[in-house]
mmCIF file of C-alpha atoms in Angstrom:
data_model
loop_
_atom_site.group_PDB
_atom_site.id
_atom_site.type_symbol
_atom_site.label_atom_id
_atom_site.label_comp_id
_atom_site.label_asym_id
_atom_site.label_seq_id
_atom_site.Cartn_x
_atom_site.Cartn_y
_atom_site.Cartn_z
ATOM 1 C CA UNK A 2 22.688 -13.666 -10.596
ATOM 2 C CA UNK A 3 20.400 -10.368 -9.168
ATOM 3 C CA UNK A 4 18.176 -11.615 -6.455
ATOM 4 C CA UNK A 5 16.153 -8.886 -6.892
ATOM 5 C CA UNK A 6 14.039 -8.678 -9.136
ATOM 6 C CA UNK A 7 11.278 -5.902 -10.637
ATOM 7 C CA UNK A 8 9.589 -4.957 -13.979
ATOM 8 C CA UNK A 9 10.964 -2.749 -15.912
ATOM 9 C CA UNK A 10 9.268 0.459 -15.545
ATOM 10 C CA UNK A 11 8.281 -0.494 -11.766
ATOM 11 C CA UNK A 12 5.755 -2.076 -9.589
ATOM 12 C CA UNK A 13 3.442 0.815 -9.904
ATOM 13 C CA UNK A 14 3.248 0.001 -13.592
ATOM 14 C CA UNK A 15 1.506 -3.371 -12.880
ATOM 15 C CA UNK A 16 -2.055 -2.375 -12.231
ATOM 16 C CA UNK A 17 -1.665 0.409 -15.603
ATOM 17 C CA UNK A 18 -0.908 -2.891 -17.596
ATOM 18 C CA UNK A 19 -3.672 -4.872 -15.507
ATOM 19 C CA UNK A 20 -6.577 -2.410 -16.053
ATOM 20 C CA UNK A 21 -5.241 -2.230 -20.413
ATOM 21 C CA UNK A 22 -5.561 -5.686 -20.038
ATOM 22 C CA UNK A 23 -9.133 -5.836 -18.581
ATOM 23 C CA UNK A 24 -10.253 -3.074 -20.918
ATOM 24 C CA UNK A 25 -9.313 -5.220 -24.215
ATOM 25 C CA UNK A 26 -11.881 -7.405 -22.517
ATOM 26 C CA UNK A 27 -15.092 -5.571 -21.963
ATOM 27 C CA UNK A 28 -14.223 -4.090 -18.150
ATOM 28 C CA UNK A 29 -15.658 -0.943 -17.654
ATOM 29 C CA UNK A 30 -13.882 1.250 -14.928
ATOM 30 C CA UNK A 31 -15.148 4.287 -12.844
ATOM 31 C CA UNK A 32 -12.816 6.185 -11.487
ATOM 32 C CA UNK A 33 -13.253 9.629 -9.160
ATOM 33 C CA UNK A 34 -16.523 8.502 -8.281
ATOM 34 C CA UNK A 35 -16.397 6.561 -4.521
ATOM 35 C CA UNK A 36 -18.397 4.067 -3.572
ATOM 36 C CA UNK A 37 -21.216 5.412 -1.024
ATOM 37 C CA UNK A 38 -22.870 2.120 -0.192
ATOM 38 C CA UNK A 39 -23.911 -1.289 -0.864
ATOM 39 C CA UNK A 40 -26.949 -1.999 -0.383
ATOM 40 C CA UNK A 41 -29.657 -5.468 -0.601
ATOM 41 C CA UNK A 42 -32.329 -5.781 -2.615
ATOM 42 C CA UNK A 43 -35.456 -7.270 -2.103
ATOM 43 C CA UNK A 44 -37.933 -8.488 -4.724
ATOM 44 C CA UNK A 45 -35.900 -6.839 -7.394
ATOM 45 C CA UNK A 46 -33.933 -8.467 -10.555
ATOM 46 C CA UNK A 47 -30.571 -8.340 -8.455
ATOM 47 C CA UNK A 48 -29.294 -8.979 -5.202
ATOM 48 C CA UNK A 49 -28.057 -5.727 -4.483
ATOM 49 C CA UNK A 50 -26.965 -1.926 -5.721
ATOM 50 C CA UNK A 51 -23.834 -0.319 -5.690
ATOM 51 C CA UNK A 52 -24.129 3.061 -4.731
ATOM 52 C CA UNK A 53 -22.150 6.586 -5.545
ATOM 53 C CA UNK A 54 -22.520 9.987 -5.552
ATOM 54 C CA UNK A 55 -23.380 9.737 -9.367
ATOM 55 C CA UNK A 56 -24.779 6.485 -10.177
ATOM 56 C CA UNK A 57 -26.507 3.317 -8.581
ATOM 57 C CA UNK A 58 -25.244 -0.006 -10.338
ATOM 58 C CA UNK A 59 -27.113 -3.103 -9.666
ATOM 59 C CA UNK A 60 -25.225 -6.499 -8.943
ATOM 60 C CA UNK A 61 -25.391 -10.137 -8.304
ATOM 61 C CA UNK A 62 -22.422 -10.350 -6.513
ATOM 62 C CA UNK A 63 -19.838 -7.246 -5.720
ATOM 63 C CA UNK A 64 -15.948 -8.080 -4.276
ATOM 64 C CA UNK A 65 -14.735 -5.154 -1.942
ATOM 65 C CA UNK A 66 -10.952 -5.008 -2.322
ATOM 66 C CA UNK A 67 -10.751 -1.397 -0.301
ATOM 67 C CA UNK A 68 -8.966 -1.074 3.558
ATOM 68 C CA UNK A 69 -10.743 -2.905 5.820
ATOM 69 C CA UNK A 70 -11.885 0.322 7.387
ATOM 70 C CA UNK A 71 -13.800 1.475 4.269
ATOM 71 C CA UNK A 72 -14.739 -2.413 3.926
ATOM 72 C CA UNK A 73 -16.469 -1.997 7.560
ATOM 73 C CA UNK A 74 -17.824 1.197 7.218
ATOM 74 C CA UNK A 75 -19.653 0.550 4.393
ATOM 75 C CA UNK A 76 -20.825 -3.084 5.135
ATOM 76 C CA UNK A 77 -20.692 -3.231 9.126
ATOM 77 C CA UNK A 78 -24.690 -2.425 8.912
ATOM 78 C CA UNK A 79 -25.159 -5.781 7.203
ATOM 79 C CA UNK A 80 -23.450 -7.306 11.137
ATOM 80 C CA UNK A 81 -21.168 -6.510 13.761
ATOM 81 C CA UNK A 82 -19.350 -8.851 12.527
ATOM 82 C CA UNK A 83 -18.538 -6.286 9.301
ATOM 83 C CA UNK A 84 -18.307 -3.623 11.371
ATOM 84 C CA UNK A 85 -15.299 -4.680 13.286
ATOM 85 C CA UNK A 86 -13.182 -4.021 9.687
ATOM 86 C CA UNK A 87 -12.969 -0.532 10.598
ATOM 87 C CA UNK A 88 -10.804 -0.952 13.777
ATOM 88 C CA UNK A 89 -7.872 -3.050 11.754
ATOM 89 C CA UNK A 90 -4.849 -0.278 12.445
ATOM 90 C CA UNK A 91 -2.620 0.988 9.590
ATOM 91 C CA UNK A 92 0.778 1.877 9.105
ATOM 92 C CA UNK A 93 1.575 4.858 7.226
ATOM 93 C CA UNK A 94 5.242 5.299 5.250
ATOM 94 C CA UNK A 95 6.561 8.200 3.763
ATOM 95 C CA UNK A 96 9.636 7.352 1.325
ATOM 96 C CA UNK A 97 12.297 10.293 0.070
ATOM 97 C CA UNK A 98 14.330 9.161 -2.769
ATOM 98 C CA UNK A 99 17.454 11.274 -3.636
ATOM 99 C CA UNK A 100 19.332 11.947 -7.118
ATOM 100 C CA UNK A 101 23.325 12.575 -5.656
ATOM 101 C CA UNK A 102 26.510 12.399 -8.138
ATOM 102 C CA UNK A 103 27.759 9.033 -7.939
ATOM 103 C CA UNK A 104 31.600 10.065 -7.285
ATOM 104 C CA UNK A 105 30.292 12.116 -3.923
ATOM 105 C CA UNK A 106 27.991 9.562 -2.633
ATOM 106 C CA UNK A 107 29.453 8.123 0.309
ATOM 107 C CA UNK A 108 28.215 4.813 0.421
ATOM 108 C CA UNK A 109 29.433 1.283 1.515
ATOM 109 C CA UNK A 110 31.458 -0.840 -0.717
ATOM 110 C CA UNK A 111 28.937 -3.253 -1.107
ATOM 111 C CA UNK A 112 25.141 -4.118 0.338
ATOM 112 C CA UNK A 113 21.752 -2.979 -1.251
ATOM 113 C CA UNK A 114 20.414 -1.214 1.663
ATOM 114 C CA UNK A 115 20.830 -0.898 5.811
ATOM 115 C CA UNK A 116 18.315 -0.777 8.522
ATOM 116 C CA UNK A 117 17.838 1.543 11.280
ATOM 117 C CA UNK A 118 17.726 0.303 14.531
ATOM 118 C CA UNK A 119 14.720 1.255 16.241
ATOM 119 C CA UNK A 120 14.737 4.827 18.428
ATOM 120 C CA UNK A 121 18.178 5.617 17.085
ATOM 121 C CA UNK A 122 18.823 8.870 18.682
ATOM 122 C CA UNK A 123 19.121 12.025 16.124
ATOM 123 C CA UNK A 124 22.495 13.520 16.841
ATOM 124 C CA UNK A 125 21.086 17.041 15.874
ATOM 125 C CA UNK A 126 18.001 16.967 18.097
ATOM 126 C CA UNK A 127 16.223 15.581 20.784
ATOM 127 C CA UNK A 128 14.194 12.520 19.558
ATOM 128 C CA UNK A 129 14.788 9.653 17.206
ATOM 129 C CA UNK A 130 15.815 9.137 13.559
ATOM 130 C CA UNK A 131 12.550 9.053 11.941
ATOM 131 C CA UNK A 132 14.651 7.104 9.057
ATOM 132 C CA UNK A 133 13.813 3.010 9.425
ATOM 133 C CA UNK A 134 15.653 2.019 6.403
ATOM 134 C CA UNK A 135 17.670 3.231 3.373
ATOM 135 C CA UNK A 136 17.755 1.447 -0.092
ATOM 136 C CA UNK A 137 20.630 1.547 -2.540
ATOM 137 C CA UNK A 138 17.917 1.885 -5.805
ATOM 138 C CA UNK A 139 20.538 1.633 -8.343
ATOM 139 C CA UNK A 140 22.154 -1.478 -6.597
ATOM 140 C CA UNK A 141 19.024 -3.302 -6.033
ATOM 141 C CA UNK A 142 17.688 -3.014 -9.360
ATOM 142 C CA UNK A 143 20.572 -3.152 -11.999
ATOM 143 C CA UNK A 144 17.918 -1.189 -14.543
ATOM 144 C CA UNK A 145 18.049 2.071 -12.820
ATOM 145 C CA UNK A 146 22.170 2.121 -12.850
ATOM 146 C CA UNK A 147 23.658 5.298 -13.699
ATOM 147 C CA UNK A 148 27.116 6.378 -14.014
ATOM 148 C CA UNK A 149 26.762 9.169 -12.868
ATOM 149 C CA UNK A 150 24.105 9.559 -10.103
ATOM 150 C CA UNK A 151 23.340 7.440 -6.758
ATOM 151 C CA UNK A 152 20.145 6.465 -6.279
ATOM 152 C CA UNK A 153 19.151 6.393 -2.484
ATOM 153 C CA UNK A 154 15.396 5.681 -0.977
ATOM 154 C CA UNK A 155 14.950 6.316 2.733
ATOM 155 C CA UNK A 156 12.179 5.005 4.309
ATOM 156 C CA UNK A 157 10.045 6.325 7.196
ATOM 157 C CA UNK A 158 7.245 5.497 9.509
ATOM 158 C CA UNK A 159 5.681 2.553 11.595
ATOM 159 C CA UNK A 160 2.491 2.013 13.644
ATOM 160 C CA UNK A 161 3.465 3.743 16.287
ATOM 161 C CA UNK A 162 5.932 6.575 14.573
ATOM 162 C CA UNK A 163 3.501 9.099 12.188
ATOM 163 C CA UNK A 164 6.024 11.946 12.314
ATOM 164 C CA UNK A 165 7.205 12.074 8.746
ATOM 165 C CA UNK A 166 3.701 12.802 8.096
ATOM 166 C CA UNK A 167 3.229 15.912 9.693
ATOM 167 C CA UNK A 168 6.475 17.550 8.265
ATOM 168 C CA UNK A 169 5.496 19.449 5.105
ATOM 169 C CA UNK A 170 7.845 17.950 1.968
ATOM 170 C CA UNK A 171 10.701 20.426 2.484
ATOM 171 C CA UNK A 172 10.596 19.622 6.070
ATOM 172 C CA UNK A 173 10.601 16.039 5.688
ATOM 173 C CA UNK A 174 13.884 16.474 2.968
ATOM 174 C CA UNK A 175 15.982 18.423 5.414
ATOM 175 C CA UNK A 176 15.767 16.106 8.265
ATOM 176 C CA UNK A 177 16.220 13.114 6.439
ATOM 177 C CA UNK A 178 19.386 14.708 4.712
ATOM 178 C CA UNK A 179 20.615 15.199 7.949
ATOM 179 C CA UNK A 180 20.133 11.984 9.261
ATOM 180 C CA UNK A 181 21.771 10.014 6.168
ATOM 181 C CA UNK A 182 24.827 12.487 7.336
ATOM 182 C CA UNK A 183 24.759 10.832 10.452
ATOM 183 C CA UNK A 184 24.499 7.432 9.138
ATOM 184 C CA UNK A 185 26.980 7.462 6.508
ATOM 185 C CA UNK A 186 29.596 10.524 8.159
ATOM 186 C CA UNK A 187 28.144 12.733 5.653
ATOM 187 C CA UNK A 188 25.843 13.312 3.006
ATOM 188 C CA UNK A 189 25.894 15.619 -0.445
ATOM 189 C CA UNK A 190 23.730 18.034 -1.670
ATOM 190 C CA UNK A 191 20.658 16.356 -3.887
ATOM 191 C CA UNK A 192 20.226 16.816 -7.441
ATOM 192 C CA UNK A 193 16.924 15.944 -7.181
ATOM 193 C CA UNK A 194 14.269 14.242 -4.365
ATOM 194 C CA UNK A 195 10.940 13.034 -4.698
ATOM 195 C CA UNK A 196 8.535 12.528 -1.776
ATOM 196 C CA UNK A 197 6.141 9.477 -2.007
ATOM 197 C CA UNK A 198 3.572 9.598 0.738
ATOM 198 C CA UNK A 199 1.488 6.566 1.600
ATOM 199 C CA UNK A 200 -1.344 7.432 4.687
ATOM 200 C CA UNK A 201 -2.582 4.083 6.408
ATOM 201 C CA UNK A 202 -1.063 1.672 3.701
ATOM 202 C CA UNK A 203 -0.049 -0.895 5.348
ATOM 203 C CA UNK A 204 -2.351 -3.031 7.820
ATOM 204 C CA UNK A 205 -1.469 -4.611 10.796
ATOM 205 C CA UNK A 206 -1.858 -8.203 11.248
ATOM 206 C CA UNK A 207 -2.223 -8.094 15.165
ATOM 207 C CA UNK A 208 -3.228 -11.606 16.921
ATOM 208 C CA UNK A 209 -6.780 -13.114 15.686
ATOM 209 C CA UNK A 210 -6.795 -11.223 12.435
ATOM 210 C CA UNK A 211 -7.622 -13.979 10.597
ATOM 211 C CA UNK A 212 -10.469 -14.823 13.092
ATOM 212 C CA UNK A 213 -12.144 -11.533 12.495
ATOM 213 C CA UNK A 214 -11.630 -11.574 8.383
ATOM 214 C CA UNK A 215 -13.016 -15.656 8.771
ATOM 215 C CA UNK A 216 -16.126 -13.907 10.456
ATOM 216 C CA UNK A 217 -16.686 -11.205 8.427
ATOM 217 C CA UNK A 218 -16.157 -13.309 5.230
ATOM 218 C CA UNK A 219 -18.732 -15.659 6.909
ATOM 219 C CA UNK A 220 -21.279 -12.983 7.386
ATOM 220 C CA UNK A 221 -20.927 -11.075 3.949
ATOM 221 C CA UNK A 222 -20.829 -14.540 1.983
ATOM 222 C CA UNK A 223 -24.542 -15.467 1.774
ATOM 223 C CA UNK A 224 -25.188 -11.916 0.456
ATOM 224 C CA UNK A 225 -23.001 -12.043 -2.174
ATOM 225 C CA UNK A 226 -20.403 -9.728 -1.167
ATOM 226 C CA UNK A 227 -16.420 -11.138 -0.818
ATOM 227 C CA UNK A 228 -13.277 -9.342 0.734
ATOM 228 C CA UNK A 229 -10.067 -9.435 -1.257
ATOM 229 C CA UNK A 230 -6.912 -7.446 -0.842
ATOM 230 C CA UNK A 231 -3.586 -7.827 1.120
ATOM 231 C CA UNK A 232 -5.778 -6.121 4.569
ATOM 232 C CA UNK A 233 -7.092 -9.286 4.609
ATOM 233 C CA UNK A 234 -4.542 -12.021 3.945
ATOM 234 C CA UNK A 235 -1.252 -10.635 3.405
ATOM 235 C CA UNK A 236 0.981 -7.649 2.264
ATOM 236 C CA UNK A 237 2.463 -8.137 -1.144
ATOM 237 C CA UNK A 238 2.170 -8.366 -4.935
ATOM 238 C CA UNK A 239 1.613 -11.933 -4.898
ATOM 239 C CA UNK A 240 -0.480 -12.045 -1.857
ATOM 240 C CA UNK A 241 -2.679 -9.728 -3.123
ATOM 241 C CA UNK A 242 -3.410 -11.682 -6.245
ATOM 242 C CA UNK A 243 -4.089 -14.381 -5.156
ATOM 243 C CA UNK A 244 -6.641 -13.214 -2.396
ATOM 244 C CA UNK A 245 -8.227 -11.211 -5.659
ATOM 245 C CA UNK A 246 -8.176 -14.581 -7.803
ATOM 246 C CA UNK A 247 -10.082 -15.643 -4.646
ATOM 247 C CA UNK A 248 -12.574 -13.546 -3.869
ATOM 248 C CA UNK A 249 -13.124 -13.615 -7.835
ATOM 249 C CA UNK A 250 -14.248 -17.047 -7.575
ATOM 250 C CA UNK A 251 -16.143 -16.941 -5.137
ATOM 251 C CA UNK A 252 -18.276 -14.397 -6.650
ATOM 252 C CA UNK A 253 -18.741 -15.806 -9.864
ATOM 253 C CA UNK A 254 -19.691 -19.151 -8.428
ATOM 254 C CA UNK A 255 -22.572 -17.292 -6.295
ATOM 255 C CA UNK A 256 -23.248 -15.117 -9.433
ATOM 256 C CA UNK A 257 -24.386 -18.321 -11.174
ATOM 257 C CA UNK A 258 -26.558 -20.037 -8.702
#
């Protein structure tokens, strides 16, 4: 029995079926068009206005599900308390998957993956393998089996490694090519790669993070406005649901007061 398990045309199909979903029911989305600022009202019809370049939407209640840093820099006004959003840190990962013919791919016998021990030295330089884990795609998820082709993911970056993202994509191919020689004794020529960059994605949970999302939920609350997203209370698919299902609540329930 697989104990890995994904949908069928990927994670990144999820929110595509998500927003169909919402669409069926009335929800109207703007897309290309960032939020500018939120902003009170006083003496008007609603409690506040969503602001863009383009349009000003008023609301009873709003949920911010965007980085914490956004999340602060458009709401620390309302306290310091807000404000303190923008200095949660970020990881950034870059990810190179490679197409290789199966019969040339020198891979273990078995295994899904390996991980890179932190500041592995790179045989053909002077610093570190910027490589912190390879998958075995094709392994991992029996869908994307092929016969004939290998399907390998490398992943790079941490908090405190950003290299991968100043190499320019051919850059970033070569040396990981190189290092997957050094891990595995050698490594063939790609039929194909694809380069999936992902600047600041992943937050940091450093010590009292959930003391400073507590205070900023407690200071946006009685204005209507609720944080959701896995900045603020885990990284994940599931996480992040439930922290929207959340937040979701909580604004309706202060929408109908």
């Amino acid at each position: 029995t697989p104990i890995f398990f994904s949908l069928q045309d990927g994670v990144g199909s999820l929110p595509l079926h998500v927003r169909q979903i919402l669409q069926q029911r009335g929800v109207v989305f703007r897309t290309g068009d960032p939020v500018t600022g939120v902003r009170l009202s006083t003496g008007q019809s609603h409690a506040m206005s969503v602001e863009t370049a383009t349009s000003v939407t008023p609301a009873d209640a709003v949920v911010v599900a965007t980085a914490p840093q956004v999340a602060g820099a458009l709401l620390g006004r309302l306290s310091a308390d807000v404000r303190q959003l923008e200095f949660v840190k970020s990881a950034s990962s870059t990810m190179v998957t490679f197409a290789v013919p199966r019969d040339v791919c020198p891979l273990p016998e078995s295994g899904t993956g390996v991980l890179v021990p932190l500041h592995t030295n790179f045989a053909a330089g002077t610093d570190s393998l910027v490589t912190t884990a390879v998958t075995f795609l094709d392994r991992k998820w029996a869908h994307l089996h092929d016969p004939r082709l290998a399907l390998v993911r490398v992943h790079t970056g941490r908090i405190d490694d950003s290299r991968a993202l100043a190499m320019s994509d051919d850059e970033l191919v070569s040396r990981v090519h190189a290092e997957l020689a050094q891990i595995f004794g050698a490594w063939p020529d790609a039929l194909e790669t694809r380069v999936q960059r992902w600047p600041h994605a992943l937050p940091q949970y450093f010590p009292l993070h959930q003391t400073m999302v507590s205070e900023a939920r407690a200071a946006l609350a009685p204005h209507g406005i609720f944080l959701g997203g896995m900045a603020y209370d885990g990284v994940g698919v599931p996480a992040s649901i439930g922290s929207g299902r959340q937040a979701g609540r909580e604004a309706l329930t202060h929408a109908q007061r």
